[in-house]
Tab-separated table of C-alpha atoms in Angstrom:
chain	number	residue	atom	x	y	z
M	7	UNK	CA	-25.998	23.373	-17.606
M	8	UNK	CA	-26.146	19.583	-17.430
M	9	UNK	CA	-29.284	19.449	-15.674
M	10	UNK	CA	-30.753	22.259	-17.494
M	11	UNK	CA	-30.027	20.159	-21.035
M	12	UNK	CA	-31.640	16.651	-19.643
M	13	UNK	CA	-34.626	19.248	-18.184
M	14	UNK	CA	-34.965	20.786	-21.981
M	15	UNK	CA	-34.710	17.314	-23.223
M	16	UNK	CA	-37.320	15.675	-21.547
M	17	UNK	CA	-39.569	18.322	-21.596
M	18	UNK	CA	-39.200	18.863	-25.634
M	19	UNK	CA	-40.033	15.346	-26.202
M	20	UNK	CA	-43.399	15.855	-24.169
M	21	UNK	CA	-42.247	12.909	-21.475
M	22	UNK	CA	-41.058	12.946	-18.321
M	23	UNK	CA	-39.211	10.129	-17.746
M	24	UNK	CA	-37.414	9.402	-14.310
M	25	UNK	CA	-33.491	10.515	-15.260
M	26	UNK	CA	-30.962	7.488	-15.489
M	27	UNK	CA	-28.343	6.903	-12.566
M	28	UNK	CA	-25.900	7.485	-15.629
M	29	UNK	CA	-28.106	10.853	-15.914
M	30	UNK	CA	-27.734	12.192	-11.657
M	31	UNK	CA	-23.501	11.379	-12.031
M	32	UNK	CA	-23.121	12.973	-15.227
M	33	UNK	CA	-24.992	16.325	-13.540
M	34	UNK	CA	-22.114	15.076	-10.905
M	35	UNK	CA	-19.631	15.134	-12.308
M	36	UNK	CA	-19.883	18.098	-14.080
M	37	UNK	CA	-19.766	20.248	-11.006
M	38	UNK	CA	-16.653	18.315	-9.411
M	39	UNK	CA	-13.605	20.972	-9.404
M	40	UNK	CA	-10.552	20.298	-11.789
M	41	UNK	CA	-7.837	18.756	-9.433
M	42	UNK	CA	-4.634	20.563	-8.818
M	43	UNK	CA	-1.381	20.005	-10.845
M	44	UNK	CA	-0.029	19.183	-8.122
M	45	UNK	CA	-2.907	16.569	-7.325
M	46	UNK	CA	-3.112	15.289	-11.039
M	47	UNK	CA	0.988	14.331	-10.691
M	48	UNK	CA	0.210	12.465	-7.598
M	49	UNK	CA	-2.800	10.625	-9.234
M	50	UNK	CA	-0.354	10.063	-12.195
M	51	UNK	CA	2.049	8.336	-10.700
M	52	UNK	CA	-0.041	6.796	-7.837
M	53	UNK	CA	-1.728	5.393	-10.903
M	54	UNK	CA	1.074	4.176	-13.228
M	55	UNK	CA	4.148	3.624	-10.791
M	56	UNK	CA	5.013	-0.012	-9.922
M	57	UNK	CA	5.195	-0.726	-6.100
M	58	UNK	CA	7.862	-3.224	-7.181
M	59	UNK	CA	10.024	-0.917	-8.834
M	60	UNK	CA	9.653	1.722	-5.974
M	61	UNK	CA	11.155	-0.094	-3.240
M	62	UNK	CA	13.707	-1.492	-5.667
M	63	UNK	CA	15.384	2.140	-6.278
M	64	UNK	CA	14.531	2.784	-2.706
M	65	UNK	CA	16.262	-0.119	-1.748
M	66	UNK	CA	19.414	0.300	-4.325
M	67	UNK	CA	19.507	3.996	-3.565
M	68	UNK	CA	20.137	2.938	0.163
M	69	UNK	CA	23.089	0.713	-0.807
M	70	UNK	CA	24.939	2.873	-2.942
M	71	UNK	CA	24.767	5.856	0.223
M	72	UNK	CA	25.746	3.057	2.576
M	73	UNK	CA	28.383	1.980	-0.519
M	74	UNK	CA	29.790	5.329	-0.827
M	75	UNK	CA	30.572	7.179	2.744
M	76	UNK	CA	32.303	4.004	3.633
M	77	UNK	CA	34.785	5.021	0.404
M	78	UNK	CA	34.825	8.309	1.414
M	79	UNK	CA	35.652	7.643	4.754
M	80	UNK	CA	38.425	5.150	3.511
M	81	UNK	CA	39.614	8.124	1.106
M	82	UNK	CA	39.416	10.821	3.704
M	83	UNK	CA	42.207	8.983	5.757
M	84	UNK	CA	44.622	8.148	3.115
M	85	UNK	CA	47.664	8.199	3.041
M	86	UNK	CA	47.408	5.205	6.522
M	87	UNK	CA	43.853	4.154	5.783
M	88	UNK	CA	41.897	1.948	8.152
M	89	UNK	CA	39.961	0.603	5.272
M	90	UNK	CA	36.003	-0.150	6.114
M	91	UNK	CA	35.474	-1.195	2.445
M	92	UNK	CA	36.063	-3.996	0.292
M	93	UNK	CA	34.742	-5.444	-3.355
M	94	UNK	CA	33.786	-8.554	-1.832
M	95	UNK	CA	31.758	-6.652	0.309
M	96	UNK	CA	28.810	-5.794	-2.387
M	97	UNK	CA	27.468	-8.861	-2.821
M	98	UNK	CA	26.919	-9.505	1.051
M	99	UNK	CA	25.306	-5.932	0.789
M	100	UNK	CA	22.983	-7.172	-2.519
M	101	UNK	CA	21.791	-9.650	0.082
M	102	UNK	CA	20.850	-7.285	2.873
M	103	UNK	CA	18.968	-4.882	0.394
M	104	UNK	CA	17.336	-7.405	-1.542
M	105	UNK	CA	14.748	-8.481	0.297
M	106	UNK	CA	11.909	-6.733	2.659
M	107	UNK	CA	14.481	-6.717	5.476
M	108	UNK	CA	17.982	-7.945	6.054
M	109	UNK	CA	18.630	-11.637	7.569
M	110	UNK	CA	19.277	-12.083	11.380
M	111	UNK	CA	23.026	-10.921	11.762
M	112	UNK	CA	23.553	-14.517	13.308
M	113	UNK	CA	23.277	-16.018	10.459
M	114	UNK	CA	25.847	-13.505	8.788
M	115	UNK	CA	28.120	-13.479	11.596
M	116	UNK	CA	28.029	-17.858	11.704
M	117	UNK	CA	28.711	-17.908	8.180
M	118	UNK	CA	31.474	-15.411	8.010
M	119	UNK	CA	33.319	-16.847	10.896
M	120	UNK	CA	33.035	-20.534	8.678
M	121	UNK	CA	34.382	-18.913	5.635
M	122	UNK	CA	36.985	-17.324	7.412
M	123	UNK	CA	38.385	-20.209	9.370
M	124	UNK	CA	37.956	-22.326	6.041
M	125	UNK	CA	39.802	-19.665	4.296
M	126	UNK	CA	43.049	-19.580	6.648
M	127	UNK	CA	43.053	-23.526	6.317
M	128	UNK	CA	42.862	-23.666	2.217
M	129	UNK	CA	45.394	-21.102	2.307
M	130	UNK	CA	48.260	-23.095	4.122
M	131	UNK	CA	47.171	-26.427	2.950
M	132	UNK	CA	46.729	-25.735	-1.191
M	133	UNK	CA	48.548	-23.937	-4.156
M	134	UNK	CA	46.836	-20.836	-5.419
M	135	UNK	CA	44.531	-21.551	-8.210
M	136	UNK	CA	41.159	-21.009	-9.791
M	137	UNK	CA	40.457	-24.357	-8.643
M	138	UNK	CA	40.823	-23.317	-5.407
M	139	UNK	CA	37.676	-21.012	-5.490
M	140	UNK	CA	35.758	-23.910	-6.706
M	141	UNK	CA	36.762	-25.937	-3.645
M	142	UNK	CA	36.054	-23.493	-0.965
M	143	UNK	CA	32.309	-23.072	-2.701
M	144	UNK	CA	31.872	-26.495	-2.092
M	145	UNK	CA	33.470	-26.609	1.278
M	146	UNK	CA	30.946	-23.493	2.308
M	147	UNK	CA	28.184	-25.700	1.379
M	148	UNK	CA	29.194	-28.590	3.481
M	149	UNK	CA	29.481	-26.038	5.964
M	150	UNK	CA	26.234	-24.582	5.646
M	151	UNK	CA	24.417	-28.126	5.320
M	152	UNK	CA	25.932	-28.667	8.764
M	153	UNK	CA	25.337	-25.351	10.653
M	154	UNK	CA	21.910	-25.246	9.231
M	155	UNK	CA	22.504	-21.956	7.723
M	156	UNK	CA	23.097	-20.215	4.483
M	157	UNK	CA	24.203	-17.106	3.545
M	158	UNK	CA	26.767	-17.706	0.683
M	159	UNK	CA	28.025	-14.086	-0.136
M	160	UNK	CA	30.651	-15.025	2.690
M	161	UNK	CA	32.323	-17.086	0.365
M	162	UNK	CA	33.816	-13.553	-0.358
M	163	UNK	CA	35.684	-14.035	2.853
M	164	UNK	CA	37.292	-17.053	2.127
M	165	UNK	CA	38.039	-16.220	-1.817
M	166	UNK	CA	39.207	-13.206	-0.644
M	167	UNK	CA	42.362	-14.708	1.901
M	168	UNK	CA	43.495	-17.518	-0.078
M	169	UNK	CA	43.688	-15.063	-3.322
M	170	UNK	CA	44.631	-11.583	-1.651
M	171	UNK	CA	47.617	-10.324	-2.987
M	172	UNK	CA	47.393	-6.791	-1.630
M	173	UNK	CA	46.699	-6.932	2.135
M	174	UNK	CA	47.685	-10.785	2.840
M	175	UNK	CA	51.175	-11.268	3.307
M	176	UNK	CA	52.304	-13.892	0.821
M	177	UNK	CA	52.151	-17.805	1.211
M	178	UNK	CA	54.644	-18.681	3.440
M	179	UNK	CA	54.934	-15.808	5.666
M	180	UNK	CA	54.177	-18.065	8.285
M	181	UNK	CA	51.321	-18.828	10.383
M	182	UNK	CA	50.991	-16.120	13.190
M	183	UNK	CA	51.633	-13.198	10.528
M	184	UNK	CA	49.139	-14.536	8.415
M	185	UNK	CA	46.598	-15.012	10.798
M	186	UNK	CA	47.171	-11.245	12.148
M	187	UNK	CA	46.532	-9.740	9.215
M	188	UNK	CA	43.800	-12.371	8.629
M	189	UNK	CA	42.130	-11.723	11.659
M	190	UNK	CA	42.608	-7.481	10.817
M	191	UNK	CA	41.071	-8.024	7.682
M	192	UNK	CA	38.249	-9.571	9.369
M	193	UNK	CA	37.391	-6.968	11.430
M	194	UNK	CA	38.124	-4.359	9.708
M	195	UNK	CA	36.849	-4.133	6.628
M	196	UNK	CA	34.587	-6.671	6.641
M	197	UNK	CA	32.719	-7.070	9.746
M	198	UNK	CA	33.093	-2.890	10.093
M	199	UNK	CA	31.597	-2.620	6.606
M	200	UNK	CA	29.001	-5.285	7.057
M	201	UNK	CA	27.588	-3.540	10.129
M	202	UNK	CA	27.219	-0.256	8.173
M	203	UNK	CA	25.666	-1.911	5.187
M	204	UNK	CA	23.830	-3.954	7.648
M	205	UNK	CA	22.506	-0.929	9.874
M	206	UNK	CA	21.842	1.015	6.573
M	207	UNK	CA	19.492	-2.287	4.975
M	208	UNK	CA	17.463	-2.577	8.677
M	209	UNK	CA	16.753	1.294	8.492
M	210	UNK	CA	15.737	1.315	4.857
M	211	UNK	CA	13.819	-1.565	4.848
M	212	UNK	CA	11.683	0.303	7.848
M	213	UNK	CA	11.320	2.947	5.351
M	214	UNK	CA	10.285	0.616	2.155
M	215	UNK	CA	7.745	-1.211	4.309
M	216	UNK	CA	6.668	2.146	5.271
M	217	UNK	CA	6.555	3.458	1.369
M	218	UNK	CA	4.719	-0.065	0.215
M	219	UNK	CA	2.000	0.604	2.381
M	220	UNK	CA	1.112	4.293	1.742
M	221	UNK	CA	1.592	3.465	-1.996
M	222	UNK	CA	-0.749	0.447	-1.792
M	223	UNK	CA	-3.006	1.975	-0.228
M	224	UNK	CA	-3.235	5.016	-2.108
M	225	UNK	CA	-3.471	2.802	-5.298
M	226	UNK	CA	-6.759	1.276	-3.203
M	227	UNK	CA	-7.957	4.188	-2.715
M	228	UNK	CA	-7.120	5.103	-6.204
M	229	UNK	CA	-10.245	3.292	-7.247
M	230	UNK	CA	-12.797	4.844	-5.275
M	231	UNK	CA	-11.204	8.235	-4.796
M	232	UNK	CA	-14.189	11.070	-6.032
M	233	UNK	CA	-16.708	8.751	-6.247
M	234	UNK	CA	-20.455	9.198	-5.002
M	235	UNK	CA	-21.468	7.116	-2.020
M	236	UNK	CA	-23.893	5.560	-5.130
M	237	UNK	CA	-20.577	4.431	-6.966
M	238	UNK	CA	-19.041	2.957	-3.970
M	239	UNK	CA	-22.160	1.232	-3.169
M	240	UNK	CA	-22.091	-0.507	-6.187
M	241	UNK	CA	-18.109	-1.031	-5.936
M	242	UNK	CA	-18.998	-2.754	-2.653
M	243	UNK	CA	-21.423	-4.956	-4.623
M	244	UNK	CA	-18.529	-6.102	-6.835
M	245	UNK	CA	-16.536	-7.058	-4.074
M	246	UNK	CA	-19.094	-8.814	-1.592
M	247	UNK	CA	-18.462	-11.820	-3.632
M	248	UNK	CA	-20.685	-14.025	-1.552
M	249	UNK	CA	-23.265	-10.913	-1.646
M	250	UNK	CA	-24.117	-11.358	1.429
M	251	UNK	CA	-23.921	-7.987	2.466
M	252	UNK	CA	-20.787	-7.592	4.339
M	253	UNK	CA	-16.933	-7.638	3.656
M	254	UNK	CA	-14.705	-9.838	5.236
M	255	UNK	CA	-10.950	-9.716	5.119
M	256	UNK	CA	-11.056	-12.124	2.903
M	257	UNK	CA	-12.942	-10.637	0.188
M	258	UNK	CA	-10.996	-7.050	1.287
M	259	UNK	CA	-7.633	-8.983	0.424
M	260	UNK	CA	-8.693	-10.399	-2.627
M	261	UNK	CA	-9.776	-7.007	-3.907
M	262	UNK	CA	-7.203	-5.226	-2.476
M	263	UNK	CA	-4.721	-7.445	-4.837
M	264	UNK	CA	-6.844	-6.759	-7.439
M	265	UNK	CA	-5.975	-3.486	-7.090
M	266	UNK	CA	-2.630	-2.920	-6.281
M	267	UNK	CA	-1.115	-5.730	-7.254
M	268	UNK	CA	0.431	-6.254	-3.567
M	269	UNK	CA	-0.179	-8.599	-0.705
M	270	UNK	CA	-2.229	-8.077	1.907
M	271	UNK	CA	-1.882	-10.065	4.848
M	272	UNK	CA	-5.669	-11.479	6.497
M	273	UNK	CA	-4.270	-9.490	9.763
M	274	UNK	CA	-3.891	-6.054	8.159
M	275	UNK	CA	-6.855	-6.470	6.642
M	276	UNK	CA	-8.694	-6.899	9.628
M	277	UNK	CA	-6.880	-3.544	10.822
M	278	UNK	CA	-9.025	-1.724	8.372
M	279	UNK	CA	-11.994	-3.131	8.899
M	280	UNK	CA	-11.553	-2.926	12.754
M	281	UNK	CA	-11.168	0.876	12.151
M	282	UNK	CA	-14.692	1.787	10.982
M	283	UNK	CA	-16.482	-1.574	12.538
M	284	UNK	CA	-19.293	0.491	14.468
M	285	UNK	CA	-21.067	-3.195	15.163
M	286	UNK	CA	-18.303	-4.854	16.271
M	287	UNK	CA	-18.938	-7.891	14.004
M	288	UNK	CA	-15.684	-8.290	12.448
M	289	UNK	CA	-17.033	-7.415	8.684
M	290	UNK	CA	-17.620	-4.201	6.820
M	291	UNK	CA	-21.389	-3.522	5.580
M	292	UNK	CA	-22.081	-0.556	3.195
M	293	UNK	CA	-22.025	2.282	5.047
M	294	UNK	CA	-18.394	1.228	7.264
M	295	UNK	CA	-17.144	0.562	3.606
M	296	UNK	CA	-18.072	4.039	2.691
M	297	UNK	CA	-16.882	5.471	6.120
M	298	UNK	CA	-13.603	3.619	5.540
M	299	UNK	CA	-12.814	5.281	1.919
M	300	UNK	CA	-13.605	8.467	3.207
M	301	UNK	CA	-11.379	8.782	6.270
M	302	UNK	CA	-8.538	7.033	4.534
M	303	UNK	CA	-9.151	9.893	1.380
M	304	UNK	CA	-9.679	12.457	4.300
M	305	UNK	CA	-13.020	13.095	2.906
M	306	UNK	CA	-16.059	13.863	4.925
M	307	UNK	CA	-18.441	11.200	5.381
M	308	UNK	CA	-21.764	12.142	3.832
M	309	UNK	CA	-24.468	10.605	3.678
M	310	UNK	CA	-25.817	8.503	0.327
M	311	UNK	CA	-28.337	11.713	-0.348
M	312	UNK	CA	-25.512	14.239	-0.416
M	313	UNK	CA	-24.556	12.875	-3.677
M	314	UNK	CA	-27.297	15.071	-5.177
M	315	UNK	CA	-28.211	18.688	-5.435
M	316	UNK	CA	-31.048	20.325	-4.512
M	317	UNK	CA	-31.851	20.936	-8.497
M	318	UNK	CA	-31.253	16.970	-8.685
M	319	UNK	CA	-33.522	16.379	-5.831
M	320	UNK	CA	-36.518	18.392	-7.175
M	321	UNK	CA	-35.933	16.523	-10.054
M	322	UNK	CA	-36.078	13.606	-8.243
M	323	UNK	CA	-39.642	14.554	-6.863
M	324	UNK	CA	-41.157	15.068	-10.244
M	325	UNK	CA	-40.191	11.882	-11.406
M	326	UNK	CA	-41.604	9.766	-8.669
M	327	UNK	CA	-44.837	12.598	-8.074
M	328	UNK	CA	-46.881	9.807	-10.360
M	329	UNK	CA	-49.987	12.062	-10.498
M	330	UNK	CA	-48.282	14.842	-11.262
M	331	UNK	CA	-49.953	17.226	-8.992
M	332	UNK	CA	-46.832	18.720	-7.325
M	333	UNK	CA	-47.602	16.995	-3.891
M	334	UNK	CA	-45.700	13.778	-2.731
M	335	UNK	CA	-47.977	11.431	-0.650
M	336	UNK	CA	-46.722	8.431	1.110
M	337	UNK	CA	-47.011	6.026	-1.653
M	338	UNK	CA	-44.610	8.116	-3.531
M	339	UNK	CA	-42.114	9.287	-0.675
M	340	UNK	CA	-41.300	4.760	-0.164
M	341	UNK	CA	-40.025	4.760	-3.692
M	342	UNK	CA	-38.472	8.433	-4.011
M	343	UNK	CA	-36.651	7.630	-0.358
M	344	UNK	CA	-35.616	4.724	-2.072
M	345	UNK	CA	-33.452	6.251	-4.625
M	346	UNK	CA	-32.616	9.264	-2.508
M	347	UNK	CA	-31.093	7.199	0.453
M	348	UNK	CA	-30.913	3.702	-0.779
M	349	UNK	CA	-32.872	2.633	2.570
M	350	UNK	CA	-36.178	1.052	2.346
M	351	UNK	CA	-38.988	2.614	4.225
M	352	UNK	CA	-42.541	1.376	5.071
M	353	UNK	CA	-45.431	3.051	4.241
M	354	UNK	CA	-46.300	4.255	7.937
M	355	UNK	CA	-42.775	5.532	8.525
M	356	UNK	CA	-42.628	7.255	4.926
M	357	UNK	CA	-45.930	8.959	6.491
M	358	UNK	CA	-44.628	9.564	9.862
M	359	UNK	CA	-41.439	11.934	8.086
M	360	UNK	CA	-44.273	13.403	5.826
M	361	UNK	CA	-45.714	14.653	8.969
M	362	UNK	CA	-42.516	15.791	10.483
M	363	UNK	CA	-41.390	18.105	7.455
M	364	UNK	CA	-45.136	19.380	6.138
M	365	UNK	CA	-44.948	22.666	7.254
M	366	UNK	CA	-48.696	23.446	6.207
M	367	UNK	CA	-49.576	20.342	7.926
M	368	UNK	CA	-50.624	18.758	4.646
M	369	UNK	CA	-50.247	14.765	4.744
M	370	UNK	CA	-48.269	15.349	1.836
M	371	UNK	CA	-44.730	17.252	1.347
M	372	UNK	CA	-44.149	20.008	-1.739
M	373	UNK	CA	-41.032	19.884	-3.680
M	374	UNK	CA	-39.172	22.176	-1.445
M	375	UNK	CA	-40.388	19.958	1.573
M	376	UNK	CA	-38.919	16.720	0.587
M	377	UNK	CA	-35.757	18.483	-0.827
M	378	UNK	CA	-35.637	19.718	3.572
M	379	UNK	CA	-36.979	16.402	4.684
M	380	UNK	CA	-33.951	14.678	3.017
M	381	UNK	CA	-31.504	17.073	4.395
M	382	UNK	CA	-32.867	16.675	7.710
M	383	UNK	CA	-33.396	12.978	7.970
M	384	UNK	CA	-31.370	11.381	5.195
């Protein structure tokens, strides 16, 4: 119906001017399917989620699990609990989930074996006291100038046996009993618990990296997703900043950023362009760029011509048939194959095709000819 309009158009105003580029993907577009539900809820959020916020309730979502069967387990062998959870515990846990992955477990296990050594030593040697707390925090600090490493949620540990009132025996209960249940409480339930919360962060984090990726990627894609080979094209024109004609990781990180809003390392950038690099040469020219949107939307890779019908194509002819007699010579075929392929052609070669596709053996083609040749050859 499209075409037929801009046909009626032209032909009522008495002209026959060669139809826009705006023209050939409005006819486009308007014989694209409607996407699924299903497909428009996936664009929707692919489109307006926030990567950032993603891994975040991914990320809390595994600490609360990890959180909660360690309570469960604790409740499920009341009344004489071996207790595998602890208060203190959660902010050694924030740590593991907050970033991409969890520290080394060196560091963790250095620093908690600090704090729990300094801990023992305030206990015996001062009264209990909020002032206390503040001198252990500054105590850890020494300690982690001097170890050379930091990880201050175990201050936890050592808060935690000077000001225990529940599962430390009281001040003064002498040495040995205190540093039995000192030493219990230190493996069980915080090193028990920190393994779990620590197992839990490593395996999630696999998964967020995992999730950060796919989304990224599909937000990439997100750009270029149902366009024409002609609309890529000029989307690889935008991002060739140098315009020299090829993409380098460089330029695919920068507009990768642009469109995600995520970091992409120079490395995994390369990984892309190393999986459609047919030349080998490290970069992506316009037809790998093409080839790479298409396999990573799982889209065939067609050609630049397959962007138009065979009604667009005839079109097509008539507006580059300059004499108007229904016959395409070689003159005309160099600019036609032009727009129909975006490859320049000589004159002899534009001749040599004409002689492959005339079936009359005409040195010219007819419309239904060069609508053939360009299936054939394009």
């Amino acid at each position: 119906a499209v075409l037929t309009n801009l046909l009626t158009q032209h032909v009522s105003r008495g002209d026959m001017k060669p139809a826009s580029e705006a023209d050939y993907h409005a006819m486009e577009s308007a014989t694209r399917p409607a996407p699924a539900p299903a497909n428009m809820f996936v664009t929707l959020f692919v489109k307006y989620s926030s990567i950032g916020m993603v891994d975040a309730f991914i990320a809390a979502g595994g600490l609360v699990f990890a959180g909660i069967v360690l309570r469960v387990i604790d409740l499920m062998m009341a009344p004489h609990p071996l207790p595998l959870f602890n208060g203190a515990m959660l902010t050694m846990a924030i740590v593991f989930f907050a970033n991409p992955a969890p520290p080394p477990y060196k560091v963790f296990l250095q620093c908690t074996i600090g704090a729990w050594f300094l801990g023992m030593l305030l206990r015996f040697l001062m009264i209990e006291s909020v002032c206390v707390t503040i001198v252990v925090a500054g105590c850890l600090l020494i300690f982690f100038k001097w170890a050379k490493v930091m990880f201050p949620p175990t201050l936890g540990v050592a808060v935690f046996l000077i000001s225990d009132q529940t599962m430390m025996p009281p001040v003064g209960a002498g040495p040995g009993t205190f540093a039995m249940y000192a030493f219990h409480w230190l493996i069980t339930p915080w090193l028990a618990g920190s393994i779990w919360f620590y197992l839990i962060a490593k395996l999630t984090s696999k998964a967020r990296a995992e999730v950060k990726t796919k989304l990224s990627m599909m937000k990439f894609l997100a750009n270029f997703a149902g366009k024409t080979d002609g609309e890529l094209i000029q989307a690889f024109k935008e991002i060739d900043a140098d315009g020299g004609g090829a993409l380098d990781n460089k330029e695919l990180v920068l507009a990768w950023q642009k469109a995600t809003g995520e970091e992409l390392t120079p490395e995994q950038a390369q990984g892309l362009i190393d999986e459609v690099d047919e030349d080998k040469n490290g970069t992506l020219d316009q037809s790998e760029f093409i080839a790479l949107i298409r396999k990573r939307c799982e889209q065939p890779i067609k050609s630049f011509a397959d962007q138009f019908s065979d009604a667009q194509l005839k079109q097509i002819f008539d507006d580059f048939d300059d004499d108007g007699n229904n016959e395409m010579d070689a003159d005309e075929l160099v600019v036609a194959w032009k727009k129909v392929t975006n490859k320049k052609i000589s004159t002899a070669d534009a001749q040599a095709i004409i002689n492959q596709g005339a079936i009359n053996g005409n040195p010219t083609l007819d419309k239904d000819e060069f609508v053939q040749v360009v299936r054939a050859q394009a």
